[in-house]
mmCIF file of C-alpha atoms in Angstrom:
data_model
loop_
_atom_site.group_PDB
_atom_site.id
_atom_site.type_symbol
_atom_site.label_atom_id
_atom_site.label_comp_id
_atom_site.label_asym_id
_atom_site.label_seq_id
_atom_site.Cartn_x
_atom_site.Cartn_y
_atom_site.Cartn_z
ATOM 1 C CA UNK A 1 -2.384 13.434 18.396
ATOM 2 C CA UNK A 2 0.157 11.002 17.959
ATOM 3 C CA UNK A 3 1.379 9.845 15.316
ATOM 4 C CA UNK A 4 0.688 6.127 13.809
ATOM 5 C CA UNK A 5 4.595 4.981 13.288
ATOM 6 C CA UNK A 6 4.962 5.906 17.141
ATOM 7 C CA UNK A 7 2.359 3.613 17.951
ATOM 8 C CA UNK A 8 3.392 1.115 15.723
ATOM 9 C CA UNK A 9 7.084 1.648 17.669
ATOM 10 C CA UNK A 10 4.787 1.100 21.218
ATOM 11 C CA UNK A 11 2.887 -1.624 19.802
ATOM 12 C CA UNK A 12 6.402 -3.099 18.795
ATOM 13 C CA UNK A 13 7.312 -3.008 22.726
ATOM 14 C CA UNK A 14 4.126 -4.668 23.753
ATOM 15 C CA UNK A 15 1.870 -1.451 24.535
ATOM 16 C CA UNK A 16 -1.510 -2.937 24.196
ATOM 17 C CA UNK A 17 -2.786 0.654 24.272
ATOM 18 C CA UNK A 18 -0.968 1.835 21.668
ATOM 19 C CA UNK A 19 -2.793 -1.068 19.385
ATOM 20 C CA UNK A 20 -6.004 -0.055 21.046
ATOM 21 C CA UNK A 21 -5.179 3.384 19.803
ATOM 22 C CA UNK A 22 -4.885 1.901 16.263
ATOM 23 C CA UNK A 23 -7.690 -0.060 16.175
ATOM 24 C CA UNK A 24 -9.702 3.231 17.187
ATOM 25 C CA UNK A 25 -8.364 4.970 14.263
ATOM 26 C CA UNK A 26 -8.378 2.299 11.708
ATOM 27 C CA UNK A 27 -10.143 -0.899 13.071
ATOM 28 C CA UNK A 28 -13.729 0.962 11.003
ATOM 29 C CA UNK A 29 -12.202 1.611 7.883
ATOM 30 C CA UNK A 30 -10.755 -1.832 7.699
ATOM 31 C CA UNK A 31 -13.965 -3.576 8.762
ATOM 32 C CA UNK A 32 -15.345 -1.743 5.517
ATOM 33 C CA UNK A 33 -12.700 -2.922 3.393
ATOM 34 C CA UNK A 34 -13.091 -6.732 4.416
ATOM 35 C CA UNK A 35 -17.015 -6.755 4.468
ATOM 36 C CA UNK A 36 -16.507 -6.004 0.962
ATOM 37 C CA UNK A 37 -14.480 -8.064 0.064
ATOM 38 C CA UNK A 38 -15.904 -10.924 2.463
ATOM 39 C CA UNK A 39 -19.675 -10.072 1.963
ATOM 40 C CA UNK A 40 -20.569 -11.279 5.470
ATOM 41 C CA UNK A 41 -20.427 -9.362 8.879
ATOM 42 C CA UNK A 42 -19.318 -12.268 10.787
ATOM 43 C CA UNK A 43 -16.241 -13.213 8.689
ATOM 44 C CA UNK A 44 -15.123 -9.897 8.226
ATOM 45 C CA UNK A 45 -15.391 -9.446 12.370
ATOM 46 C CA UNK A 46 -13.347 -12.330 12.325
ATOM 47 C CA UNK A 47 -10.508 -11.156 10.121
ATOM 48 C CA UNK A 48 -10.580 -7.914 11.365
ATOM 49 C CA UNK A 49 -9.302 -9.217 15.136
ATOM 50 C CA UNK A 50 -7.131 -11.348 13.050
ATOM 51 C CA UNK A 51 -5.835 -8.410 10.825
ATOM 52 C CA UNK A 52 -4.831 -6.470 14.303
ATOM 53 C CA UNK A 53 -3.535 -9.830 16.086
ATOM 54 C CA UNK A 54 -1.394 -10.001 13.274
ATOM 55 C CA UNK A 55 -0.271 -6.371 13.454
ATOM 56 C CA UNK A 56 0.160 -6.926 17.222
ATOM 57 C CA UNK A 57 2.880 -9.727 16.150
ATOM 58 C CA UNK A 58 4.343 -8.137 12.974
ATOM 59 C CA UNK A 59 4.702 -4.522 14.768
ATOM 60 C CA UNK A 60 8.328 -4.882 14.592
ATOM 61 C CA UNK A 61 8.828 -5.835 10.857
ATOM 62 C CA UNK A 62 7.148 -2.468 10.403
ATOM 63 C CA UNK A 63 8.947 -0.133 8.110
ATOM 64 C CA UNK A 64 7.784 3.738 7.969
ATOM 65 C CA UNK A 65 10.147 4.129 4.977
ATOM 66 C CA UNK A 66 8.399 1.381 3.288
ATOM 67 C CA UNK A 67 4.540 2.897 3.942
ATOM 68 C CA UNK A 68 2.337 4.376 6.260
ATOM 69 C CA UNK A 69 0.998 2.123 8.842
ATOM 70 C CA UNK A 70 -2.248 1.935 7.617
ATOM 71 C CA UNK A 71 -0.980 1.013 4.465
ATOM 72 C CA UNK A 72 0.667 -2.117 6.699
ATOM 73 C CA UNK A 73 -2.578 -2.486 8.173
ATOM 74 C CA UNK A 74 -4.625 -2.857 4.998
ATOM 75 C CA UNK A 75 -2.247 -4.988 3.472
ATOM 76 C CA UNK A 76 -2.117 -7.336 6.370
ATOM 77 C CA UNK A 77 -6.231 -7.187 6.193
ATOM 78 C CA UNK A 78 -6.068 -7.792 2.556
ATOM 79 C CA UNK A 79 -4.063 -10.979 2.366
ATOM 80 C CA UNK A 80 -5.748 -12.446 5.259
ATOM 81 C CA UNK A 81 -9.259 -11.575 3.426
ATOM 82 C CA UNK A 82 -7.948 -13.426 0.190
ATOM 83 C CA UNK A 83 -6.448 -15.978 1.771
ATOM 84 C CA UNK A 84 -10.015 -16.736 3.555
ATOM 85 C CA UNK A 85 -11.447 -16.669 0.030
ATOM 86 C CA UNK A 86 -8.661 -18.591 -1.427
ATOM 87 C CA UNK A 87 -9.844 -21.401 1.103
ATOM 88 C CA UNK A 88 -13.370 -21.230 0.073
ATOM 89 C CA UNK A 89 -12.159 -21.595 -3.622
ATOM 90 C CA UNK A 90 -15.092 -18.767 -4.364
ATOM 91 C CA UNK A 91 -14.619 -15.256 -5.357
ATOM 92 C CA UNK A 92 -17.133 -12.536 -3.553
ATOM 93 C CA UNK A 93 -20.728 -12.237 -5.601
ATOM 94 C CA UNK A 94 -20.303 -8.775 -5.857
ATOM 95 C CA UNK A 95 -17.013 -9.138 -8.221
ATOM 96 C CA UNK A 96 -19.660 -10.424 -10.714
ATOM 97 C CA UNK A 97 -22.344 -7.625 -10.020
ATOM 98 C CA UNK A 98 -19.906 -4.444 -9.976
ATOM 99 C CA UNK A 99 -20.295 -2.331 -13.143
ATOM 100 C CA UNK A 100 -16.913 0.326 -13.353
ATOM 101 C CA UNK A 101 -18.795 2.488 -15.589
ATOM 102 C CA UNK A 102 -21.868 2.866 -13.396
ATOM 103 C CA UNK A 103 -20.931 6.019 -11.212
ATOM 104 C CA UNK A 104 -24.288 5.082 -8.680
ATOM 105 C CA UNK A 105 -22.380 2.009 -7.402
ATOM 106 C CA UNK A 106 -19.181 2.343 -5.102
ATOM 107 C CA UNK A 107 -17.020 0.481 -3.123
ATOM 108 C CA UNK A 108 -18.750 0.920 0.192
ATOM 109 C CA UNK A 109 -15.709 1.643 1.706
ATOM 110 C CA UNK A 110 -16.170 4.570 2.812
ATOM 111 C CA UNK A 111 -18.568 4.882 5.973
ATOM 112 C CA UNK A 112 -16.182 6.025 8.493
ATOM 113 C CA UNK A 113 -13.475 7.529 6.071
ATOM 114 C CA UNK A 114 -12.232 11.209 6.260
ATOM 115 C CA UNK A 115 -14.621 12.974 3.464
ATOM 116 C CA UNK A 116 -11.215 14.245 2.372
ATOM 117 C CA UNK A 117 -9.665 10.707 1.791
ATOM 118 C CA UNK A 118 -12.792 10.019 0.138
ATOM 119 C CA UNK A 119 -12.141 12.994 -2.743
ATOM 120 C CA UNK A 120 -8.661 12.187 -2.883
ATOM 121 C CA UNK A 121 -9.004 8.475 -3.842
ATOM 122 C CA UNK A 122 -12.263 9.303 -6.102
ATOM 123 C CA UNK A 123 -9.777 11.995 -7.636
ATOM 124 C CA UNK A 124 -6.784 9.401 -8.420
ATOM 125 C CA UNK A 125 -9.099 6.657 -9.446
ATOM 126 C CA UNK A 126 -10.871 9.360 -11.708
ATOM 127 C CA UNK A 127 -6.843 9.558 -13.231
ATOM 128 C CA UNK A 128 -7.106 5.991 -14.031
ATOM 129 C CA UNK A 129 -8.565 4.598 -17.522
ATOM 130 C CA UNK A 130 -11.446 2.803 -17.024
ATOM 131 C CA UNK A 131 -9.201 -0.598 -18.153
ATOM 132 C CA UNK A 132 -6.081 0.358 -15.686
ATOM 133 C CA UNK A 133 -9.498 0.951 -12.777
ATOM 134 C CA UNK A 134 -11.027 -2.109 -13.611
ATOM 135 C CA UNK A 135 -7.887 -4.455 -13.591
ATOM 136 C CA UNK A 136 -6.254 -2.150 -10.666
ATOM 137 C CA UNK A 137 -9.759 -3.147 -8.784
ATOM 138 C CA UNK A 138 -10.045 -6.567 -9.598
ATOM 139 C CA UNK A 139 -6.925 -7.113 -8.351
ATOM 140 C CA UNK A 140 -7.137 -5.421 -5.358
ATOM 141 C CA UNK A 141 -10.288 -5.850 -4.076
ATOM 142 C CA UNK A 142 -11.333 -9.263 -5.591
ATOM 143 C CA UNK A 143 -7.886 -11.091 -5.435
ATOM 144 C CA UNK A 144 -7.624 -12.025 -8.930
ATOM 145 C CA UNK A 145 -4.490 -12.842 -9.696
ATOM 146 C CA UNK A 146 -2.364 -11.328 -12.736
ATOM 147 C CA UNK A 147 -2.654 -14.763 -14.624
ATOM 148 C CA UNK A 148 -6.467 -14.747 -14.218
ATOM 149 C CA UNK A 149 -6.867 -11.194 -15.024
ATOM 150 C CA UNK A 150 -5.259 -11.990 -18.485
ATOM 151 C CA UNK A 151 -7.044 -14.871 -18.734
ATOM 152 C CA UNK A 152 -10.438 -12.987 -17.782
ATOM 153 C CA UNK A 153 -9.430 -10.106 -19.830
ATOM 154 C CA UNK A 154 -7.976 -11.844 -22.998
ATOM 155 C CA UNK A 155 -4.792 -10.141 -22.726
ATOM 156 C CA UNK A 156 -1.237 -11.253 -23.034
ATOM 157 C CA UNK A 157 0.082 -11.213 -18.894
ATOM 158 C CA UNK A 158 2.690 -8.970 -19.684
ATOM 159 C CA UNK A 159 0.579 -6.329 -20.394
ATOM 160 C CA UNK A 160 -1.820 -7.098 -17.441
ATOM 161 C CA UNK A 161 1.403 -6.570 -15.049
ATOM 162 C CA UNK A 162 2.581 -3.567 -17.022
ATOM 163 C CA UNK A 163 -1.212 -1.697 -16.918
ATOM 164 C CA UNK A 164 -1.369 -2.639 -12.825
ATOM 165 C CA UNK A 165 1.882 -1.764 -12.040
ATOM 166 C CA UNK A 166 1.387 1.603 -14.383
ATOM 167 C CA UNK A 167 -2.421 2.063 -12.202
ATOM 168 C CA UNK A 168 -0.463 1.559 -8.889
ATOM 169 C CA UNK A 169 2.533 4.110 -9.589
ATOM 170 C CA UNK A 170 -0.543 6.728 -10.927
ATOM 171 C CA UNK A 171 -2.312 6.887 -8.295
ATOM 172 C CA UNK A 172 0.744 6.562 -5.935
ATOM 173 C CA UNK A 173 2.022 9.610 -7.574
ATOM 174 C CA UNK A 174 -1.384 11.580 -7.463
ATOM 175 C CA UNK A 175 -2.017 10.795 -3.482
ATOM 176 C CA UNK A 176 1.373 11.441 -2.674
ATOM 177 C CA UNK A 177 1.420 14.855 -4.087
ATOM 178 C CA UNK A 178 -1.676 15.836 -2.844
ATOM 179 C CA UNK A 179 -0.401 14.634 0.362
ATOM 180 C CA UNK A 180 2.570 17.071 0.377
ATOM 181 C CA UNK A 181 0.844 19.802 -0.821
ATOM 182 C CA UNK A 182 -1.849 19.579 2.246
ATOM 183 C CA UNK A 183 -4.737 18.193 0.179
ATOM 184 C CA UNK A 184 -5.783 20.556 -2.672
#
């Protein structure tokens, strides 16, 4: 199989194949990640062909020294998500229903992932306090910003930005480890 950064170097040169390619590999795990975050089917079909036009366009910004491209990918698919909810001035409903601590409710990301990617991330987030989870979550998935997390959080925004940048490196260390060593 090949490998995503040489598809990301085809897609760069106008291979429409090579983004098919990506789609096929990522296109489901994305569509999880922005029905979350979107709550509708419809929108998150939308952004999801605008997350890979996007990638179609950016393919030669692409950096492998800077992330995978799925990382790209997400990110892409992320901003574009909270950019969408940005415009609708709204956060997603199910920001407000999410408990941390309840170990029955999950992300719902996961229908098409690897079951291995699935243990990894469980394993890093399990790292995580439940306050570095929670803020590194809010952030991520619900677009909060680091001045409304303190605000939300009633804590100085210092020490939001120090706990998410301090989540982020955690679990950047964990999955990258894991990753050299093959998994377990």
């Amino acid at each position: 199989m090949e490998p995503d950064s040489d598809l990301m170097q085809q897609v760069a040169q106008g291979e429409e194949s090579a983004l098919e390619e990506l789609y096929r590999r990522h296109g489901g795990k994305v569509y999880a990640l922005l029905l979350h975050m979107l709550g509708g089917r419809e929108e998150a079909e939308e952004v999801l062909q605008d997350s890979f036009v996007q990638l179609y366009k950016e393919a030669r910004r692409y950096d492998p020294q800077r992330g995978s491209v799925s990382t790209f990918l997400f990110t892409i698919a992320r901003n574009l998500a909270l950019s969408r909810l940005r415009a609708r001035r709204v956060r997603p409903q199910k920001a407000l229903e999410y408990d941390l601590h309840d170990p029955e409710q999950e992300l719902g990301l996961w229908h098409e992932h690897d079951p291995t990617d699935r243990v990894l991330v469980e394993r890093a987030l399990a790292r995580l306090s439940p306050e570095e989870r929670r803020l590194l979550e809010e952030s991520f998935y619900w677009g909060y910003s680091h001045s409304e997390l303190s605000e939300r959080h009633q804590m100085p925004l210092g020490t939001v930005k120090t706990k998410v940048r301090r989540a982020l490196l955690r679990l950047r260390e964990f999955l990258e480890g894991k990753v050299r060593d093959g998994g377990e």
